[in-house]
Amino acid sequence: MPPMPPVPPNDPPRPAKKSRTHLVIIGSAAAVIAAVVATGVVVVQSGGVGTKPATTAESNVDDTDAVTADAPDPGPTYSQVDADSFAVGLKTTARQCFGTAGCTVTVEPDLTFLGDSEGIDPDAVYEITYEIHGDESGPVIETAELSNRTNLNYAPSVISTASAGTEVTADITDVSLQGG
């Protein structure tokens, strides 16, 4: 009998090495998507009407350990409003003079905020106290309420002047937050 050729050992064939290329591609895609979503959230939270977009730095796609912590939004800040924040004039809406006996004059406050009205809290109600000068009996103290930055509520003031030539003026004496 002729000799038999050697038989290879009976080891099962090894499976072919799987490429990790797919895992790297999937991981990179996930990192890119996470970076885009995080950047979008930051841009949406920091954006607003009239604001310029923030500049962004180029990010490293392989840096998957980066965590973006959302800082709590402190909300808008408003200016400190006080008596020096306003100027007041008086608008004469009625006048009746009685010769040498003087005049009865009806006036309304003409209030001006000395700054950017965006600095006033739109949810606050301010009590603005002003003093009218020119009445025969002495100063008249009145209060107006300012709400929603532009709504001024007041009652017209009726004063008596000594003559038609009497100058009627006003000064703001106090501004306070209603209920505060």
mmCIF file of C-alpha atoms in Angstrom:
data_model
loop_
_atom_site.group_PDB
_atom_site.id
_atom_site.type_symbol
_atom_site.label_atom_id
_atom_site.label_comp_id
_atom_site.label_asym_id
_atom_site.label_seq_id
_atom_site.Cartn_x
_atom_site.Cartn_y
_atom_site.Cartn_z
ATOM 1 C CA MET A 1 0.000 0.000 0.000
ATOM 2 C CA PRO A 2 1.277 3.281 -0.894
ATOM 3 C CA PRO A 3 1.851 5.696 1.876
ATOM 4 C CA MET A 4 -0.954 8.083 2.504
ATOM 5 C CA PRO A 5 -0.425 11.738 2.281
ATOM 6 C CA PRO A 6 -0.378 13.492 5.611
ATOM 7 C CA VAL A 7 -3.774 14.694 6.749
ATOM 8 C CA PRO A 8 -3.972 18.187 8.047
ATOM 9 C CA PRO A 9 -5.094 18.495 11.640
ATOM 10 C CA ASN A 10 -8.811 18.700 12.207
ATOM 11 C CA ASP A 11 -8.904 22.282 13.482
ATOM 12 C CA PRO A 12 -12.060 24.140 12.540
ATOM 13 C CA PRO A 13 -11.389 27.039 10.199
ATOM 14 C CA ARG A 14 -11.010 30.365 11.958
ATOM 15 C CA PRO A 15 -13.585 32.968 11.130
ATOM 16 C CA ALA A 16 -12.269 35.843 9.088
ATOM 17 C CA LYS A 17 -11.348 38.926 11.107
ATOM 18 C CA LYS A 18 -14.217 41.381 11.135
ATOM 19 C CA SER A 19 -13.317 44.847 10.141
ATOM 20 C CA ARG A 20 -13.893 47.560 12.745
ATOM 21 C CA THR A 21 -14.395 50.148 10.026
ATOM 22 C CA HIS A 22 -18.165 50.059 10.484
ATOM 23 C CA LEU A 23 -17.849 50.683 14.224
ATOM 24 C CA VAL A 24 -15.531 53.650 13.648
ATOM 25 C CA ILE A 25 -17.903 55.145 11.059
ATOM 26 C CA ILE A 26 -20.952 54.678 13.299
ATOM 27 C CA GLY A 27 -19.125 56.135 16.308
ATOM 28 C CA SER A 28 -17.932 59.133 14.306
ATOM 29 C CA ALA A 29 -21.417 59.759 12.929
ATOM 30 C CA ALA A 30 -22.884 59.616 16.443
ATOM 31 C CA ALA A 31 -20.277 62.120 17.670
ATOM 32 C CA VAL A 32 -21.030 64.506 14.795
ATOM 33 C CA ILE A 33 -24.784 64.283 15.423
ATOM 34 C CA ALA A 34 -24.283 64.904 19.154
ATOM 35 C CA ALA A 35 -22.073 67.930 18.417
ATOM 36 C CA VAL A 36 -24.626 69.379 15.971
ATOM 37 C CA VAL A 37 -27.506 68.888 18.423
ATOM 38 C CA ALA A 38 -25.523 70.395 21.324
ATOM 39 C CA THR A 39 -24.472 73.379 19.201
ATOM 40 C CA GLY A 40 -28.067 73.881 18.069
ATOM 41 C CA VAL A 41 -29.315 73.864 21.666
ATOM 42 C CA VAL A 42 -26.670 76.402 22.729
ATOM 43 C CA VAL A 43 -27.412 78.670 19.752
ATOM 44 C CA VAL A 44 -31.190 78.502 20.337
ATOM 45 C CA GLN A 45 -30.805 79.248 24.056
ATOM 46 C CA SER A 46 -28.406 82.134 23.564
ATOM 47 C CA GLY A 47 -30.189 83.647 20.565
ATOM 48 C CA GLY A 48 -32.818 86.313 20.828
ATOM 49 C CA VAL A 49 -34.446 89.175 19.003
ATOM 50 C CA GLY A 50 -31.858 91.756 18.093
ATOM 51 C CA THR A 51 -28.860 89.719 19.193
ATOM 52 C CA LYS A 52 -25.958 88.851 16.980
ATOM 53 C CA PRO A 53 -25.062 85.173 16.603
ATOM 54 C CA ALA A 54 -22.148 84.059 18.721
ATOM 55 C CA THR A 55 -18.996 82.926 16.990
ATOM 56 C CA THR A 56 -18.200 79.260 17.396
ATOM 57 C CA ALA A 57 -14.891 77.491 17.465
ATOM 58 C CA GLU A 58 -14.249 74.418 15.350
ATOM 59 C CA SER A 59 -14.806 71.306 17.437
ATOM 60 C CA ASN A 60 -12.909 68.039 17.391
ATOM 61 C CA VAL A 61 -15.273 65.314 16.163
ATOM 62 C CA ASP A 62 -13.366 62.576 18.016
ATOM 63 C CA ASP A 63 -13.868 64.303 21.368
ATOM 64 C CA THR A 64 -16.926 62.369 22.530
ATOM 65 C CA ASP A 65 -16.198 62.956 26.227
ATOM 66 C CA ALA A 66 -17.111 66.655 26.006
ATOM 67 C CA VAL A 67 -20.216 67.473 28.015
ATOM 68 C CA THR A 68 -22.125 70.699 27.554
ATOM 69 C CA ALA A 69 -23.686 71.851 30.804
ATOM 70 C CA ASP A 70 -26.672 74.095 30.354
ATOM 71 C CA ALA A 71 -26.363 77.031 32.721
ATOM 72 C CA PRO A 72 -29.697 78.253 34.066
ATOM 73 C CA ASP A 73 -30.901 81.349 32.224
ATOM 74 C CA PRO A 74 -30.685 84.205 34.721
ATOM 75 C CA GLY A 75 -33.477 86.046 32.868
ATOM 76 C CA PRO A 76 -33.452 89.651 31.809
ATOM 77 C CA THR A 77 -32.002 92.324 34.024
ATOM 78 C CA TYR A 78 -33.564 95.744 34.358
ATOM 79 C CA SER A 79 -32.275 99.147 35.376
ATOM 80 C CA GLN A 80 -32.651 100.489 38.881
ATOM 81 C CA VAL A 81 -35.490 103.011 38.533
ATOM 82 C CA ASP A 82 -35.536 106.005 40.871
ATOM 83 C CA ALA A 83 -36.533 109.686 40.911
ATOM 84 C CA ASP A 84 -33.458 110.619 38.845
ATOM 85 C CA SER A 85 -34.564 108.189 36.091
ATOM 86 C CA PHE A 86 -37.437 110.482 35.053
ATOM 87 C CA ALA A 87 -38.147 114.068 34.109
ATOM 88 C CA VAL A 88 -41.627 115.530 34.516
ATOM 89 C CA GLY A 89 -43.266 118.472 32.853
ATOM 90 C CA LEU A 90 -46.845 119.632 33.080
ATOM 91 C CA LYS A 91 -49.333 119.845 30.246
ATOM 92 C CA THR A 92 -52.033 122.473 30.815
ATOM 93 C CA THR A 93 -55.387 121.072 29.686
ATOM 94 C CA ALA A 94 -57.653 123.871 31.000
ATOM 95 C CA ARG A 95 -57.269 127.417 32.334
ATOM 96 C CA GLN A 96 -59.847 129.864 33.590
ATOM 97 C CA CYS A 97 -58.651 133.250 34.792
ATOM 98 C CA PHE A 98 -60.615 135.745 36.916
ATOM 99 C CA GLY A 99 -58.750 139.039 36.340
ATOM 100 C CA THR A 100 -56.808 140.000 39.455
ATOM 101 C CA ALA A 101 -58.254 137.079 41.408
ATOM 102 C CA GLY A 102 -55.950 134.584 39.684
ATOM 103 C CA CYS A 103 -56.635 131.452 37.622
ATOM 104 C CA THR A 104 -57.856 127.913 37.987
ATOM 105 C CA VAL A 105 -55.525 125.655 36.005
ATOM 106 C CA THR A 106 -55.888 121.947 35.207
ATOM 107 C CA VAL A 107 -52.567 120.154 34.546
ATOM 108 C CA GLU A 108 -51.483 116.623 33.716
ATOM 109 C CA PRO A 109 -47.997 115.117 34.135
ATOM 110 C CA ASP A 110 -45.850 114.744 31.020
ATOM 111 C CA LEU A 111 -43.382 112.053 32.085
ATOM 112 C CA THR A 112 -40.126 111.236 30.291
ATOM 113 C CA PHE A 113 -37.860 108.279 31.117
ATOM 114 C CA LEU A 114 -34.221 109.381 30.902
ATOM 115 C CA GLY A 115 -32.797 106.218 29.398
ATOM 116 C CA ASP A 116 -33.665 103.236 27.278
ATOM 117 C CA SER A 117 -37.222 102.170 28.067
ATOM 118 C CA GLU A 118 -36.108 98.538 27.578
ATOM 119 C CA GLY A 119 -34.400 98.961 30.967
ATOM 120 C CA ILE A 120 -37.791 99.218 32.696
ATOM 121 C CA ASP A 121 -39.300 95.944 33.913
ATOM 122 C CA PRO A 122 -42.483 95.509 31.812
ATOM 123 C CA ASP A 123 -44.138 93.438 34.563
ATOM 124 C CA ALA A 124 -43.551 95.990 37.316
ATOM 125 C CA VAL A 125 -45.841 98.831 38.382
ATOM 126 C CA TYR A 126 -44.018 101.948 39.574
ATOM 127 C CA GLU A 127 -45.580 104.654 41.740
ATOM 128 C CA ILE A 128 -44.123 108.003 40.711
ATOM 129 C CA THR A 129 -44.707 110.791 43.208
ATOM 130 C CA TYR A 130 -44.334 114.369 41.956
ATOM 131 C CA GLU A 131 -44.774 117.793 43.486
ATOM 132 C CA ILE A 132 -46.543 120.590 41.590
ATOM 133 C CA HIS A 133 -45.355 124.164 42.321
ATOM 134 C CA GLY A 134 -47.364 127.296 41.550
ATOM 135 C CA ASP A 135 -50.553 126.755 43.549
ATOM 136 C CA GLU A 136 -51.556 129.666 45.833
ATOM 137 C CA SER A 137 -51.783 127.337 48.830
ATOM 138 C CA GLY A 138 -48.380 125.748 48.322
ATOM 139 C CA PRO A 139 -47.031 122.593 46.655
ATOM 140 C CA VAL A 140 -49.514 119.912 45.557
ATOM 141 C CA ILE A 141 -48.308 116.308 45.804
ATOM 142 C CA GLU A 142 -49.667 113.774 43.294
ATOM 143 C CA THR A 143 -48.858 110.165 42.343
ATOM 144 C CA ALA A 144 -48.983 108.491 38.944
ATOM 145 C CA GLU A 145 -48.596 104.771 38.170
ATOM 146 C CA LEU A 146 -46.388 103.527 35.363
ATOM 147 C CA SER A 147 -47.045 100.000 34.098
ATOM 148 C CA ASN A 148 -46.021 97.985 31.048
ATOM 149 C CA ARG A 149 -43.221 100.506 30.406
ATOM 150 C CA THR A 150 -45.536 103.024 28.716
ATOM 151 C CA ASN A 151 -48.946 103.103 30.458
ATOM 152 C CA LEU A 152 -49.168 106.107 32.760
ATOM 153 C CA ASN A 153 -52.271 106.338 34.989
ATOM 154 C CA TYR A 154 -52.924 109.607 36.821
ATOM 155 C CA ALA A 155 -55.649 112.036 37.805
ATOM 156 C CA PRO A 156 -55.502 115.572 36.380
ATOM 157 C CA SER A 157 -54.654 118.183 39.015
ATOM 158 C CA VAL A 158 -56.680 121.385 39.461
ATOM 159 C CA ILE A 159 -54.733 124.197 41.096
ATOM 160 C CA SER A 160 -55.321 127.892 41.769
ATOM 161 C CA THR A 161 -52.635 130.365 40.751
ATOM 162 C CA ALA A 162 -52.217 133.943 41.997
ATOM 163 C CA SER A 163 -52.200 135.357 38.461
ATOM 164 C CA ALA A 164 -52.187 134.408 34.778
ATOM 165 C CA GLY A 165 -48.398 134.860 34.756
ATOM 166 C CA THR A 166 -47.686 132.301 37.499
ATOM 167 C CA GLU A 167 -45.373 129.537 36.277
ATOM 168 C CA VAL A 168 -46.550 126.041 37.156
ATOM 169 C CA THR A 169 -43.782 123.405 37.403
ATOM 170 C CA ALA A 170 -43.282 119.907 38.808
ATOM 171 C CA ASP A 171 -40.483 117.829 40.296
ATOM 172 C CA ILE A 172 -40.365 114.076 40.867
ATOM 173 C CA THR A 173 -39.828 113.361 44.555
ATOM 174 C CA ASP A 174 -40.029 109.547 44.692
ATOM 175 C CA VAL A 175 -40.309 106.411 42.568
ATOM 176 C CA SER A 176 -41.210 103.149 44.236
ATOM 177 C CA LEU A 177 -42.156 99.682 43.115
ATOM 178 C CA GLN A 178 -45.831 99.075 43.892
ATOM 179 C CA GLY A 179 -46.149 96.314 46.426
ATOM 180 C CA GLY A 180 -42.390 96.375 47.036
#
